[in-house]
Amino acid sequence: MDLSKSVDFLLENAGDVIKYRLHKEILKDLSKTEEENLFEKVMQTTNFKLVKSYVKPNGYIGIGMHTGNNKELQLKEGEAAARLLSSYAVPKQDKIIKNYINALRNDEILKEEFSFSSTAFRFYNDRFLGVNCGFSLMILLYTMQAMLGYGDDTEVKKYQNAALQAFTDVLKIEKLSDVTKTNQRKGKYCYPYIEESTFLPSVYHLAGLAYTQNWRTPENIELLAAAINHRDSILPADNNLQIKVKNNYYSVGLLFRPIKIFAIDNIDFILYRRVLTEIAMLGVGTKVKGIRESMNNLEETLSKDGILKWNLSSYQKQQLRTYRIPSAYCDIWLEEDYSKPHALECDLTFWALQFLHIINHTK
């Protein structure tokens, strides 16, 4: 498919982050000096400066990790900072990232950083529990390292293996009830649960593999394609699930629902486009049903004028302002100034280009 109209639209209208990534990752037309000059503009953006201001002397960024969609914290928490640095394609050799990686691998620093509350410190002490099911601080720390370019290092290889095992084991399940248990407690939110040791692939396992290379063999890629298709076939669309860690139950429904196939009339801000991109990054091409159908829908939409558009209601526009903060549950938004014309279309069109580029490259 000819995507030149999409490229021309972005070159004319997009902000500095999208232009940087468009040239670097898709057009691949930059000299070293040109790339450095474009990245210098990225470093002048408001969000990058905010993240930089939250860097501590020990290298850690912000407060804790995975604090949710807390608008007061904005980018001042570890996961949001890591996601922004990754989505802005900051080179892994950058001092901010290298020092952050060192902090994420230093137990004394982590202990200090998670001492700000009793709940955070409990997660730190239990950080190795729940790796198999994707609900643990350690799998989160590993995933953030992978997103920043360090997921293939020896220090985190065993978590890469755990992610592969989670996808392998889902092929053994005929229905979700094979691995869930009935919650005997009373209450509105007492859903079926799995034990912390149960292997079940979550979006953190997915991201950990999407941003790494060492695991990639033709056999493993085929396995992942089959596992994702099977996973989607056994998970109810509105599935709610809990993880039992020691005596605590945590609701994690969003991590264990089928992927959403992209459609122009389906507007969603939570674990939607980002998950499709990360599945494509596995190198599975169109072997995954959701990827194949999303690709077909995108190509049909872009064939008109090369621009991906959503018509948002007032409520959806308000939601968009909330979910543009890079957190665990939102898509990637790269335009900073949403007061300028075509900002939303630039974000959506760049995602479409990136998604189709990854699939075509796999072919």
mmCIF file with all atom_site columns, C-alpha atoms in Angstrom, residues 185-336:
data_model
loop_
_atom_site.group_PDB
_atom_site.id
_atom_site.type_symbol
_atom_site.label_atom_id
_atom_site.label_alt_id
_atom_site.label_comp_id
_atom_site.label_asym_id
_atom_site.label_entity_id
_atom_site.label_seq_id
_atom_site.pdbx_PDB_ins_code
_atom_site.Cartn_x
_atom_site.Cartn_y
_atom_site.Cartn_z
_atom_site.occupancy
_atom_site.B_iso_or_equiv
_atom_site.pdbx_formal_charge
_atom_site.auth_seq_id
_atom_site.auth_comp_id
_atom_site.auth_asym_id
_atom_site.auth_atom_id
_atom_site.pdbx_PDB_model_num
ATOM 1   C CA . ARG A 1 185 ? -15.330 -14.328 49.846 1.00 0.00 ? 185 ARG A CA 1
ATOM 2   C CA . LYS A 1 186 ? -18.461 -12.234 49.686 1.00 0.00 ? 186 LYS A CA 1
ATOM 3   C CA . GLY A 1 187 ? -18.598 -8.922  47.879 1.00 0.00 ? 187 GLY A CA 1
ATOM 4   C CA . LYS A 1 188 ? -19.203 -7.206  44.559 1.00 0.00 ? 188 LYS A CA 1
ATOM 5   C CA . TYR A 1 189 ? -15.644 -7.514  43.311 1.00 0.00 ? 189 TYR A CA 1
ATOM 6   C CA . CYS A 1 190 ? -14.830 -11.074 44.358 1.00 0.00 ? 190 CYS A CA 1
ATOM 7   C CA . TYR A 1 191 ? -13.993 -12.461 40.936 1.00 0.00 ? 191 TYR A CA 1
ATOM 8   C CA . PRO A 1 192 ? -12.441 -15.844 40.057 1.00 0.00 ? 192 PRO A CA 1
ATOM 9   C CA . TYR A 1 193 ? -8.724  -15.801 40.794 1.00 0.00 ? 193 TYR A CA 1
ATOM 10  C CA . ILE A 1 194 ? -5.447  -17.474 39.933 1.00 0.00 ? 194 ILE A CA 1
ATOM 11  C CA . GLU A 1 195 ? -2.563  -18.192 42.270 1.00 0.00 ? 195 GLU A CA 1
ATOM 12  C CA . GLU A 1 196 ? 0.575   -16.073 42.012 1.00 0.00 ? 196 GLU A CA 1
ATOM 13  C CA . SER A 1 197 ? 2.544   -19.055 40.653 1.00 0.00 ? 197 SER A CA 1
ATOM 14  C CA . THR A 1 198 ? 0.179   -19.758 37.727 1.00 0.00 ? 198 THR A CA 1
ATOM 15  C CA . PHE A 1 199 ? 1.617   -19.107 34.282 1.00 0.00 ? 199 PHE A CA 1
ATOM 16  C CA . LEU A 1 200 ? -0.784  -16.908 32.302 1.00 0.00 ? 200 LEU A CA 1
ATOM 17  C CA . PRO A 1 201 ? 0.416   -14.340 29.723 1.00 0.00 ? 201 PRO A CA 1
ATOM 18  C CA . SER A 1 202 ? -0.333  -10.691 30.521 1.00 0.00 ? 202 SER A CA 1
ATOM 19  C CA . VAL A 1 203 ? 0.442   -7.444  28.717 1.00 0.00 ? 203 VAL A CA 1
ATOM 20  C CA . TYR A 1 204 ? 3.671   -7.180  30.717 1.00 0.00 ? 204 TYR A CA 1
ATOM 21  C CA . HIS A 1 205 ? 4.882   -10.515 29.374 1.00 0.00 ? 205 HIS A CA 1
ATOM 22  C CA . LEU A 1 206 ? 3.943   -9.289  25.915 1.00 0.00 ? 206 LEU A CA 1
ATOM 23  C CA . ALA A 1 207 ? 5.834   -6.004  26.220 1.00 0.00 ? 207 ALA A CA 1
ATOM 24  C CA . GLY A 1 208 ? 8.858   -7.726  27.733 1.00 0.00 ? 208 GLY A CA 1
ATOM 25  C CA . LEU A 1 209 ? 9.152   -9.923  24.641 1.00 0.00 ? 209 LEU A CA 1
ATOM 26  C CA . ALA A 1 210 ? 8.193   -7.211  22.135 1.00 0.00 ? 210 ALA A CA 1
ATOM 27  C CA . TYR A 1 211 ? 11.185  -5.069  23.114 1.00 0.00 ? 211 TYR A CA 1
ATOM 28  C CA . THR A 1 212 ? 13.749  -7.892  23.240 1.00 0.00 ? 212 THR A CA 1
ATOM 29  C CA . GLN A 1 213 ? 15.537  -10.127 20.736 1.00 0.00 ? 213 GLN A CA 1
ATOM 30  C CA . ASN A 1 214 ? 17.358  -13.043 22.403 1.00 0.00 ? 214 ASN A CA 1
ATOM 31  C CA . TRP A 1 215 ? 14.307  -15.308 22.492 1.00 0.00 ? 215 TRP A CA 1
ATOM 32  C CA . ARG A 1 216 ? 13.544  -14.980 18.769 1.00 0.00 ? 216 ARG A CA 1
ATOM 33  C CA . THR A 1 217 ? 13.641  -18.213 16.813 1.00 0.00 ? 217 THR A CA 1
ATOM 34  C CA . PRO A 1 218 ? 11.176  -19.250 14.082 1.00 0.00 ? 218 PRO A CA 1
ATOM 35  C CA . GLU A 1 219 ? 9.771   -21.840 16.483 1.00 0.00 ? 219 GLU A CA 1
ATOM 36  C CA . ASN A 1 220 ? 9.211   -19.335 19.299 1.00 0.00 ? 220 ASN A CA 1
ATOM 37  C CA . ILE A 1 221 ? 7.563   -16.809 16.970 1.00 0.00 ? 221 ILE A CA 1
ATOM 38  C CA . GLU A 1 222 ? 5.185   -19.503 15.689 1.00 0.00 ? 222 GLU A CA 1
ATOM 39  C CA . LEU A 1 223 ? 4.451   -20.483 19.280 1.00 0.00 ? 223 LEU A CA 1
ATOM 40  C CA . LEU A 1 224 ? 3.589   -16.918 20.250 1.00 0.00 ? 224 LEU A CA 1
ATOM 41  C CA . ALA A 1 225 ? 1.268   -16.461 17.285 1.00 0.00 ? 225 ALA A CA 1
ATOM 42  C CA . ALA A 1 226 ? -0.600  -19.648 18.190 1.00 0.00 ? 226 ALA A CA 1
ATOM 43  C CA . ALA A 1 227 ? -0.676  -18.732 21.888 1.00 0.00 ? 227 ALA A CA 1
ATOM 44  C CA . ILE A 1 228 ? -2.093  -15.243 21.283 1.00 0.00 ? 228 ILE A CA 1
ATOM 45  C CA . ASN A 1 229 ? -4.802  -16.601 18.985 1.00 0.00 ? 229 ASN A CA 1
ATOM 46  C CA . HIS A 1 230 ? -5.673  -19.269 21.548 1.00 0.00 ? 230 HIS A CA 1
ATOM 47  C CA . ARG A 1 231 ? -5.557  -16.806 24.448 1.00 0.00 ? 231 ARG A CA 1
ATOM 48  C CA . ASP A 1 232 ? -8.064  -14.574 22.700 1.00 0.00 ? 232 ASP A CA 1
ATOM 49  C CA . SER A 1 233 ? -10.360 -17.498 21.978 1.00 0.00 ? 233 SER A CA 1
ATOM 50  C CA . ILE A 1 234 ? -10.655 -18.559 25.634 1.00 0.00 ? 234 ILE A CA 1
ATOM 51  C CA . LEU A 1 235 ? -10.866 -15.142 27.333 1.00 0.00 ? 235 LEU A CA 1
ATOM 52  C CA . PRO A 1 236 ? -14.316 -13.531 27.664 1.00 0.00 ? 236 PRO A CA 1
ATOM 53  C CA . ALA A 1 237 ? -14.486 -9.981  26.304 1.00 0.00 ? 237 ALA A CA 1
ATOM 54  C CA . ASP A 1 238 ? -15.529 -8.600  29.702 1.00 0.00 ? 238 ASP A CA 1
ATOM 55  C CA . ASN A 1 239 ? -13.337 -10.915 31.714 1.00 0.00 ? 239 ASN A CA 1
ATOM 56  C CA . ASN A 1 240 ? -12.602 -9.892  35.296 1.00 0.00 ? 240 ASN A CA 1
ATOM 57  C CA . LEU A 1 241 ? -9.917  -11.766 37.137 1.00 0.00 ? 241 LEU A CA 1
ATOM 58  C CA . GLN A 1 242 ? -8.004  -11.503 40.381 1.00 0.00 ? 242 GLN A CA 1
ATOM 59  C CA . ILE A 1 243 ? -4.506  -12.535 41.368 1.00 0.00 ? 243 ILE A CA 1
ATOM 60  C CA . LYS A 1 244 ? -3.953  -13.942 44.839 1.00 0.00 ? 244 LYS A CA 1
ATOM 61  C CA . VAL A 1 245 ? -0.561  -12.938 46.238 1.00 0.00 ? 245 VAL A CA 1
ATOM 62  C CA . LYS A 1 246 ? -0.128  -14.365 49.719 1.00 0.00 ? 246 LYS A CA 1
ATOM 63  C CA . ASN A 1 247 ? -3.463  -13.408 51.335 1.00 0.00 ? 247 ASN A CA 1
ATOM 64  C CA . ASN A 1 248 ? -4.168  -10.375 49.152 1.00 0.00 ? 248 ASN A CA 1
ATOM 65  C CA . TYR A 1 249 ? -6.415  -10.329 46.076 1.00 0.00 ? 249 TYR A CA 1
ATOM 66  C CA . TYR A 1 250 ? -5.743  -7.862  43.261 1.00 0.00 ? 250 TYR A CA 1
ATOM 67  C CA . SER A 1 251 ? -8.156  -7.111  40.417 1.00 0.00 ? 251 SER A CA 1
ATOM 68  C CA . VAL A 1 252 ? -6.417  -7.243  37.029 1.00 0.00 ? 252 VAL A CA 1
ATOM 69  C CA . GLY A 1 253 ? -9.229  -7.638  34.491 1.00 0.00 ? 253 GLY A CA 1
ATOM 70  C CA . LEU A 1 254 ? -7.619  -5.364  31.898 1.00 0.00 ? 254 LEU A CA 1
ATOM 71  C CA . LEU A 1 255 ? -4.524  -7.556  31.739 1.00 0.00 ? 255 LEU A CA 1
ATOM 72  C CA . PHE A 1 256 ? -6.513  -10.669 30.854 1.00 0.00 ? 256 PHE A CA 1
ATOM 73  C CA . ARG A 1 257 ? -8.963  -9.712  28.131 1.00 0.00 ? 257 ARG A CA 1
ATOM 74  C CA . PRO A 1 258 ? -8.791  -10.416 24.395 1.00 0.00 ? 258 PRO A CA 1
ATOM 75  C CA . ILE A 1 259 ? -6.988  -7.895  22.219 1.00 0.00 ? 259 ILE A CA 1
ATOM 76  C CA . LYS A 1 260 ? -9.239  -5.328  20.572 1.00 0.00 ? 260 LYS A CA 1
ATOM 77  C CA . ILE A 1 261 ? -9.218  -5.385  16.782 1.00 0.00 ? 261 ILE A CA 1
ATOM 78  C CA . PHE A 1 262 ? -8.753  -1.890  15.388 1.00 0.00 ? 262 PHE A CA 1
ATOM 79  C CA . ALA A 1 263 ? -11.817 -0.390  13.753 1.00 0.00 ? 263 ALA A CA 1
ATOM 80  C CA . ILE A 1 264 ? -12.338 3.247   12.839 1.00 0.00 ? 264 ILE A CA 1
ATOM 81  C CA . ASP A 1 265 ? -15.636 3.385   14.739 1.00 0.00 ? 265 ASP A CA 1
ATOM 82  C CA . ASN A 1 266 ? -14.165 1.824   17.904 1.00 0.00 ? 266 ASN A CA 1
ATOM 83  C CA . ILE A 1 267 ? -12.675 4.610   20.004 1.00 0.00 ? 267 ILE A CA 1
ATOM 84  C CA . ASP A 1 268 ? -10.803 3.337   23.026 1.00 0.00 ? 268 ASP A CA 1
ATOM 85  C CA . PHE A 1 269 ? -7.951  4.791   25.063 1.00 0.00 ? 269 PHE A CA 1
ATOM 86  C CA . ILE A 1 270 ? -7.091  1.855   27.320 1.00 0.00 ? 270 ILE A CA 1
ATOM 87  C CA . LEU A 1 271 ? -4.741  -0.939  26.167 1.00 0.00 ? 271 LEU A CA 1
ATOM 88  C CA . TYR A 1 272 ? -5.855  -0.671  22.557 1.00 0.00 ? 272 TYR A CA 1
ATOM 89  C CA . ARG A 1 273 ? -3.413  0.542   19.896 1.00 0.00 ? 273 ARG A CA 1
ATOM 90  C CA . ARG A 1 274 ? -0.366  -0.021  22.083 1.00 0.00 ? 274 ARG A CA 1
ATOM 91  C CA . VAL A 1 275 ? -1.085  -3.723  22.535 1.00 0.00 ? 275 VAL A CA 1
ATOM 92  C CA . LEU A 1 276 ? -1.618  -4.215  18.797 1.00 0.00 ? 276 LEU A CA 1
ATOM 93  C CA . THR A 1 277 ? 1.745   -2.572  18.136 1.00 0.00 ? 277 THR A CA 1
ATOM 94  C CA . GLU A 1 278 ? 3.558   -4.749  20.659 1.00 0.00 ? 278 GLU A CA 1
ATOM 95  C CA . ILE A 1 279 ? 2.054   -7.929  19.206 1.00 0.00 ? 279 ILE A CA 1
ATOM 96  C CA . ALA A 1 280 ? 3.232   -6.836  15.762 1.00 0.00 ? 280 ALA A CA 1
ATOM 97  C CA . MET A 1 281 ? 6.691   -6.185  17.224 1.00 0.00 ? 281 MET A CA 1
ATOM 98  C CA . LEU A 1 282 ? 6.960   -9.895  18.086 1.00 0.00 ? 282 LEU A CA 1
ATOM 99  C CA . GLY A 1 283 ? 7.438   -10.599 14.376 1.00 0.00 ? 283 GLY A CA 1
ATOM 100 C CA . VAL A 1 284 ? 4.257   -12.667 14.068 1.00 0.00 ? 284 VAL A CA 1
ATOM 101 C CA . GLY A 1 285 ? 3.093   -10.750 10.999 1.00 0.00 ? 285 GLY A CA 1
ATOM 102 C CA . THR A 1 286 ? -0.484  -11.567 10.013 1.00 0.00 ? 286 THR A CA 1
ATOM 103 C CA . LYS A 1 287 ? -0.491  -14.967 11.734 1.00 0.00 ? 287 LYS A CA 1
ATOM 104 C CA . VAL A 1 288 ? -2.388  -13.394 14.633 1.00 0.00 ? 288 VAL A CA 1
ATOM 105 C CA . LYS A 1 289 ? -6.022  -12.858 13.730 1.00 0.00 ? 289 LYS A CA 1
ATOM 106 C CA . GLY A 1 290 ? -6.312  -9.537  15.550 1.00 0.00 ? 290 GLY A CA 1
ATOM 107 C CA . ILE A 1 291 ? -3.271  -8.154  13.744 1.00 0.00 ? 291 ILE A CA 1
ATOM 108 C CA . ARG A 1 292 ? -4.471  -9.326  10.334 1.00 0.00 ? 292 ARG A CA 1
ATOM 109 C CA . GLU A 1 293 ? -7.937  -7.828  10.735 1.00 0.00 ? 293 GLU A CA 1
ATOM 110 C CA . SER A 1 294 ? -6.603  -4.587  12.228 1.00 0.00 ? 294 SER A CA 1
ATOM 111 C CA . MET A 1 295 ? -4.209  -4.225  9.297  1.00 0.00 ? 295 MET A CA 1
ATOM 112 C CA . ASN A 1 296 ? -7.010  -4.703  6.769  1.00 0.00 ? 296 ASN A CA 1
ATOM 113 C CA . ASN A 1 297 ? -9.205  -2.140  8.544  1.00 0.00 ? 297 ASN A CA 1
ATOM 114 C CA . LEU A 1 298 ? -6.369  0.370   8.702  1.00 0.00 ? 298 LEU A CA 1
ATOM 115 C CA . GLU A 1 299 ? -5.438  0.016   5.055  1.00 0.00 ? 299 GLU A CA 1
ATOM 116 C CA . GLU A 1 300 ? -9.041  0.538   4.020  1.00 0.00 ? 300 GLU A CA 1
ATOM 117 C CA . THR A 1 301 ? -9.319  3.679   6.161  1.00 0.00 ? 301 THR A CA 1
ATOM 118 C CA . LEU A 1 302 ? -6.014  5.178   5.000  1.00 0.00 ? 302 LEU A CA 1
ATOM 119 C CA . SER A 1 303 ? -6.787  4.532   1.342  1.00 0.00 ? 303 SER A CA 1
ATOM 120 C CA . LYS A 1 304 ? -9.049  7.604   1.311  1.00 0.00 ? 304 LYS A CA 1
ATOM 121 C CA . ASP A 1 305 ? -6.616  10.423  2.115  1.00 0.00 ? 305 ASP A CA 1
ATOM 122 C CA . GLY A 1 306 ? -3.859  8.795   4.188  1.00 0.00 ? 306 GLY A CA 1
ATOM 123 C CA . ILE A 1 307 ? -5.076  10.339  7.460  1.00 0.00 ? 307 ILE A CA 1
ATOM 124 C CA . LEU A 1 308 ? -6.498  8.423   10.418 1.00 0.00 ? 308 LEU A CA 1
ATOM 125 C CA . LYS A 1 309 ? -9.312  10.368  12.068 1.00 0.00 ? 309 LYS A CA 1
ATOM 126 C CA . TRP A 1 310 ? -11.555 9.851   15.081 1.00 0.00 ? 310 TRP A CA 1
ATOM 127 C CA . ASN A 1 311 ? -14.682 11.918  15.656 1.00 0.00 ? 311 ASN A CA 1
ATOM 128 C CA . LEU A 1 312 ? -14.732 12.457  19.415 1.00 0.00 ? 312 LEU A CA 1
ATOM 129 C CA . SER A 1 313 ? -17.623 13.493  21.620 1.00 0.00 ? 313 SER A CA 1
ATOM 130 C CA . SER A 1 314 ? -17.050 16.049  24.391 1.00 0.00 ? 314 SER A CA 1
ATOM 131 C CA . TYR A 1 315 ? -16.822 13.215  26.929 1.00 0.00 ? 315 TYR A CA 1
ATOM 132 C CA . GLN A 1 316 ? -14.250 11.358  24.838 1.00 0.00 ? 316 GLN A CA 1
ATOM 133 C CA . LYS A 1 317 ? -12.167 14.505  24.484 1.00 0.00 ? 317 LYS A CA 1
ATOM 134 C CA . GLN A 1 318 ? -12.140 14.787  28.278 1.00 0.00 ? 318 GLN A CA 1
ATOM 135 C CA . GLN A 1 319 ? -11.062 11.132  28.530 1.00 0.00 ? 319 GLN A CA 1
ATOM 136 C CA . LEU A 1 320 ? -8.303  11.761  26.052 1.00 0.00 ? 320 LEU A CA 1
ATOM 137 C CA . ARG A 1 321 ? -6.812  14.485  28.231 1.00 0.00 ? 321 ARG A CA 1
ATOM 138 C CA . THR A 1 322 ? -6.674  12.003  31.121 1.00 0.00 ? 322 THR A CA 1
ATOM 139 C CA . TYR A 1 323 ? -5.194  9.098   29.222 1.00 0.00 ? 323 TYR A CA 1
ATOM 140 C CA . ARG A 1 324 ? -2.489  11.051  27.430 1.00 0.00 ? 324 ARG A CA 1
ATOM 141 C CA . ILE A 1 325 ? -0.374  10.698  30.571 1.00 0.00 ? 325 ILE A CA 1
ATOM 142 C CA . PRO A 1 326 ? 1.869   7.664   29.853 1.00 0.00 ? 326 PRO A CA 1
ATOM 143 C CA . SER A 1 327 ? 0.710   5.062   32.332 1.00 0.00 ? 327 SER A CA 1
ATOM 144 C CA . ALA A 1 328 ? 0.196   1.324   32.439 1.00 0.00 ? 328 ALA A CA 1
ATOM 145 C CA . TYR A 1 329 ? -3.248  1.484   30.887 1.00 0.00 ? 329 TYR A CA 1
ATOM 146 C CA . CYS A 1 330 ? -3.141  4.070   28.125 1.00 0.00 ? 330 CYS A CA 1
ATOM 147 C CA . ASP A 1 331 ? -1.990  4.188   24.537 1.00 0.00 ? 331 ASP A CA 1
ATOM 148 C CA . ILE A 1 332 ? 1.046   6.149   23.371 1.00 0.00 ? 332 ILE A CA 1
ATOM 149 C CA . TRP A 1 333 ? 0.468   9.821   22.557 1.00 0.00 ? 333 TRP A CA 1
ATOM 150 C CA . LEU A 1 334 ? 3.372   11.774  21.079 1.00 0.00 ? 334 LEU A CA 1
ATOM 151 C CA . GLU A 1 335 ? 1.875   15.174  20.274 1.00 0.00 ? 335 GLU A CA 1
ATOM 152 C CA . GLU A 1 336 ? 2.276   17.606  23.166 1.00 0.00 ? 336 GLU A CA 1
#
